[in-house]
Amino acid sequence: MYSIIGLTGGIASGKSTASAYIAEKGYPVLDADKFAKQATAKGGPSYNGIIDAFGEKILTEDKEIDRKKLGAIIFNDPQQRNVLNELVHPEVRRMMNEERDRLVEENHVFLDIPLLFENGLDDQCDITLTIYVDESIQKARLMDRNGLTEAEAESRIGSQMPLSSKRDRSDFVLDNSGTRENLYAQIEEFLTKIEK
């Protein structure tokens, strides 16, 4: 019997690093963000609805959705963000579920979902796994990585569920406050557990 493992974290927590390492170890990792890009790409299942809702002003010259322009609209407006989520999330879920159901026949499947708990998707997982980092480290990494001011970094971190809440709701927690090697060692330990 193979497990469905919900993998989550926060901005600059190291979730993508963990995801990439798990995939390298031969486990399927389904990335919600990649499915969201497919859903919102020209010709994707959410594309027309997004243009109807937000207008053609969000398009690039080649009629793709300009993620920066759309992001600027939804980032500070929860109502607009909900409109977008209602157009995109059901499609992402449908596409991910199809892949998951196919792959879980042969292996453990990791679902890389930033909003795992926020969207109640932890219910669909056998195991939940959070990549945790202390908020001060998270802020420093985000400022460094994205060239943000402290206020900008705090605003982005503040727009997400606190990592401490995700940590407290998770079955397993990997602490990424140390080195990359340390994170990899914790992943190895986790993979050994699920293989038993």
CSV table of C-alpha atoms in Angstrom, one decimal:
chain,number,residue,atom,x,y,z
A,1,MET,CA,0.0,0.0,0.0
A,2,TYR,CA,1.5,3.3,-1.0
A,3,SER,CA,0.9,6.6,0.7
A,4,ILE,CA,-0.1,10.0,-0.5
A,5,ILE,CA,2.1,12.6,1.2
A,6,GLY,CA,1.2,16.2,1.4
A,7,LEU,CA,4.3,18.4,1.3
A,8,THR,CA,4.0,22.0,2.4
A,9,GLY,CA,5.9,24.9,3.7
A,10,GLY,CA,6.0,28.7,3.3
A,11,ILE,CA,7.7,31.2,1.2
A,12,ALA,CA,11.6,30.8,1.5
A,13,SER,CA,11.2,27.8,3.8
A,14,GLY,CA,13.1,25.4,1.4
A,15,LYS,CA,10.1,23.5,0.2
A,16,SER,CA,11.3,23.6,-3.4
A,17,THR,CA,14.7,22.3,-2.3
A,18,ALA,CA,13.1,19.4,-0.4
A,19,SER,CA,10.8,18.7,-3.4
A,20,ALA,CA,13.7,18.5,-5.8
A,21,TYR,CA,15.7,16.2,-3.6
A,22,ILE,CA,12.7,13.9,-3.1
A,23,ALA,CA,12.1,13.8,-6.9
A,24,GLU,CA,15.9,13.0,-7.4
A,25,LYS,CA,15.4,10.0,-5.0
A,26,GLY,CA,12.8,8.6,-7.6
A,27,TYR,CA,9.5,9.6,-5.9
A,28,PRO,CA,6.8,11.3,-8.0
A,29,VAL,CA,6.3,14.9,-6.8
A,30,LEU,CA,3.2,16.6,-8.1
A,31,ASP,CA,3.7,20.4,-7.9
A,32,ALA,CA,0.5,22.4,-7.5
A,33,ASP,CA,2.2,25.5,-8.9
A,34,LYS,CA,3.1,23.7,-12.1
A,35,PHE,CA,-0.5,22.5,-12.5
A,36,ALA,CA,-1.6,26.1,-11.8
A,37,LYS,CA,0.6,27.3,-14.7
A,38,GLN,CA,-0.9,24.7,-17.0
A,39,ALA,CA,-4.4,25.7,-15.9
A,40,THR,CA,-3.8,29.4,-16.6
A,41,ALA,CA,-1.7,29.0,-19.8
A,42,LYS,CA,-3.2,30.1,-23.1
A,43,GLY,CA,-5.7,27.4,-23.9
A,44,GLY,CA,-5.7,26.0,-20.4
A,45,PRO,CA,-9.0,25.2,-18.6
A,46,SER,CA,-8.9,28.4,-16.4
A,47,TYR,CA,-7.6,30.8,-19.1
A,48,ASN,CA,-10.9,32.2,-20.5
A,49,GLY,CA,-12.6,32.5,-17.0
A,50,ILE,CA,-9.6,34.6,-15.8
A,51,ILE,CA,-9.8,37.0,-18.7
A,52,ASP,CA,-13.6,37.3,-18.3
A,53,ALA,CA,-13.0,38.2,-14.6
A,54,PHE,CA,-9.9,40.4,-14.8
A,55,GLY,CA,-10.0,41.8,-18.4
A,56,GLU,CA,-7.5,41.8,-21.2
A,57,LYS,CA,-5.3,44.3,-19.4
A,58,ILE,CA,-3.6,41.3,-17.7
A,59,LEU,CA,-2.4,39.8,-21.0
A,60,THR,CA,1.0,40.0,-22.5
A,61,GLU,CA,1.5,40.9,-26.2
A,62,ASP,CA,1.3,37.2,-27.1
A,63,LYS,CA,-2.0,36.8,-25.1
A,64,GLU,CA,-0.5,34.8,-22.2
A,65,ILE,CA,-1.6,35.8,-18.7
A,66,ASP,CA,1.0,38.2,-17.2
A,67,ARG,CA,1.5,36.7,-13.8
A,68,LYS,CA,3.1,40.0,-12.4
A,69,LYS,CA,0.1,42.1,-13.5
A,70,LEU,CA,-2.4,39.6,-12.1
A,71,GLY,CA,-0.3,39.2,-9.0
A,72,ALA,CA,-0.4,43.0,-8.4
A,73,ILE,CA,-4.3,42.9,-8.6
A,74,ILE,CA,-4.8,39.9,-6.2
A,75,PHE,CA,-1.9,40.4,-3.8
A,76,ASN,CA,-3.5,43.1,-1.7
A,77,ASP,CA,-7.2,42.3,-2.5
A,78,PRO,CA,-8.5,39.2,-0.8
A,79,GLN,CA,-11.8,39.4,-2.7
A,80,GLN,CA,-10.0,39.4,-6.1
A,81,ARG,CA,-7.7,36.6,-4.8
A,82,ASN,CA,-10.8,34.5,-4.0
A,83,VAL,CA,-12.2,35.1,-7.5
A,84,LEU,CA,-8.9,33.8,-9.0
A,85,ASN,CA,-8.7,30.9,-6.6
A,86,GLU,CA,-12.2,29.8,-7.5
A,87,LEU,CA,-11.3,29.8,-11.2
A,88,VAL,CA,-8.0,28.0,-10.8
A,89,HIS,CA,-8.1,25.7,-7.7
A,90,PRO,CA,-10.8,23.2,-8.9
A,91,GLU,CA,-8.9,22.7,-12.2
A,92,VAL,CA,-5.5,22.2,-10.4
A,93,ARG,CA,-7.2,19.8,-8.1
A,94,ARG,CA,-8.7,17.8,-10.9
A,95,MET,CA,-5.5,17.6,-12.9
A,96,MET,CA,-3.4,16.7,-9.8
A,97,ASN,CA,-5.9,14.0,-8.7
A,98,GLU,CA,-5.8,12.3,-12.0
A,99,GLU,CA,-2.0,12.1,-11.9
A,100,ARG,CA,-2.0,11.1,-8.2
A,101,ASP,CA,-4.4,8.2,-8.8
A,102,ARG,CA,-2.4,6.9,-11.7
A,103,LEU,CA,1.0,7.1,-9.9
A,104,VAL,CA,0.0,5.9,-6.4
A,105,GLU,CA,-0.5,2.4,-7.9
A,106,GLU,CA,3.3,2.1,-8.2
A,107,ASN,CA,4.9,4.3,-5.6
A,108,HIS,CA,4.4,6.8,-2.7
A,109,VAL,CA,3.3,10.1,-4.2
A,110,PHE,CA,4.2,13.5,-2.8
A,111,LEU,CA,1.8,16.4,-3.4
A,112,ASP,CA,3.8,19.7,-3.3
A,113,ILE,CA,1.0,22.1,-2.2
A,114,PRO,CA,1.8,25.5,-0.7
A,115,LEU,CA,-1.8,25.9,0.6
A,116,LEU,CA,-2.2,22.4,1.8
A,117,PHE,CA,-3.8,23.3,5.1
A,118,GLU,CA,-5.4,26.5,4.0
A,119,ASN,CA,-7.4,24.7,1.3
A,120,GLY,CA,-8.3,21.7,3.5
A,121,LEU,CA,-6.3,19.4,1.1
A,122,ASP,CA,-4.6,17.7,4.1
A,123,ASP,CA,-7.8,15.6,4.3
A,124,GLN,CA,-6.8,13.9,1.0
A,125,CYS,CA,-3.3,12.9,2.3
A,126,ASP,CA,-2.2,9.9,4.3
A,127,ILE,CA,0.7,11.8,5.8
A,128,THR,CA,1.4,15.5,6.0
A,129,LEU,CA,5.0,16.9,5.9
A,130,THR,CA,6.0,20.5,6.6
A,131,ILE,CA,9.3,22.1,5.8
A,132,TYR,CA,9.7,24.4,8.7
A,133,VAL,CA,12.1,27.3,9.3
A,134,ASP,CA,12.2,29.9,12.1
A,135,GLU,CA,10.5,33.2,11.0
A,136,SER,CA,13.7,35.3,11.4
A,137,ILE,CA,15.6,32.9,9.1
A,138,GLN,CA,12.6,32.8,6.7
A,139,LYS,CA,12.6,36.6,6.5
A,140,ALA,CA,16.4,36.9,6.0
A,141,ARG,CA,16.3,34.3,3.2
A,142,LEU,CA,13.4,35.9,1.5
A,143,MET,CA,15.0,39.4,1.6
A,144,ASP,CA,18.3,37.9,0.3
A,145,ARG,CA,16.6,35.7,-2.4
A,146,ASN,CA,14.1,38.3,-3.8
A,147,GLY,CA,16.0,41.5,-3.0
A,148,LEU,CA,13.1,42.7,-0.7
A,149,THR,CA,13.1,45.2,2.0
A,150,GLU,CA,12.3,44.0,5.5
A,151,ALA,CA,8.7,45.5,5.3
A,152,GLU,CA,8.1,43.8,1.9
A,153,ALA,CA,9.4,40.4,3.2
A,154,GLU,CA,7.2,40.7,6.4
A,155,SER,CA,4.2,41.6,4.2
A,156,ARG,CA,4.7,38.5,2.0
A,157,ILE,CA,5.3,36.2,5.0
A,158,GLY,CA,2.3,37.8,6.8
A,159,SER,CA,0.0,37.0,3.9
A,160,GLN,CA,0.5,33.2,4.5
A,161,MET,CA,-0.5,30.9,7.3
A,162,PRO,CA,2.3,31.0,9.9
A,163,LEU,CA,4.8,28.2,9.4
A,164,SER,CA,4.4,27.5,13.2
A,165,SER,CA,0.7,26.7,12.6
A,166,LYS,CA,1.6,24.3,9.7
A,167,ARG,CA,4.2,22.7,11.8
A,168,ASP,CA,1.7,22.1,14.6
A,169,ARG,CA,-0.8,20.5,12.2
A,170,SER,CA,1.7,18.2,10.5
A,171,ASP,CA,2.4,14.5,11.0
A,172,PHE,CA,6.1,15.1,10.3
A,173,VAL,CA,8.2,18.3,10.3
A,174,LEU,CA,11.6,18.8,8.7
A,175,ASP,CA,13.5,21.7,10.2
A,176,ASN,CA,15.3,23.6,7.5
A,177,SER,CA,16.9,26.2,9.9
A,178,GLY,CA,20.4,24.6,9.3
A,179,THR,CA,22.3,23.6,6.2
A,180,ARG,CA,21.1,22.0,3.0
A,181,GLU,CA,22.9,18.8,4.0
A,182,ASN,CA,21.1,18.8,7.3
A,183,LEU,CA,17.7,19.1,5.4
A,184,TYR,CA,18.8,16.2,3.1
A,185,ALA,CA,19.6,14.0,6.1
A,186,GLN,CA,16.2,14.6,7.6
A,187,ILE,CA,14.6,13.8,4.2
A,188,GLU,CA,16.5,10.5,4.0
A,189,GLU,CA,15.3,9.6,7.5
A,190,PHE,CA,11.7,10.4,6.6
A,191,LEU,CA,12.0,8.3,3.4
A,192,THR,CA,13.4,5.4,5.3
A,193,LYS,CA,10.4,5.6,7.7
A,194,ILE,CA,7.8,5.5,4.9
A,195,GLU,CA,9.5,2.5,3.2
A,196,LYS,CA,9.2,0.4,6.4
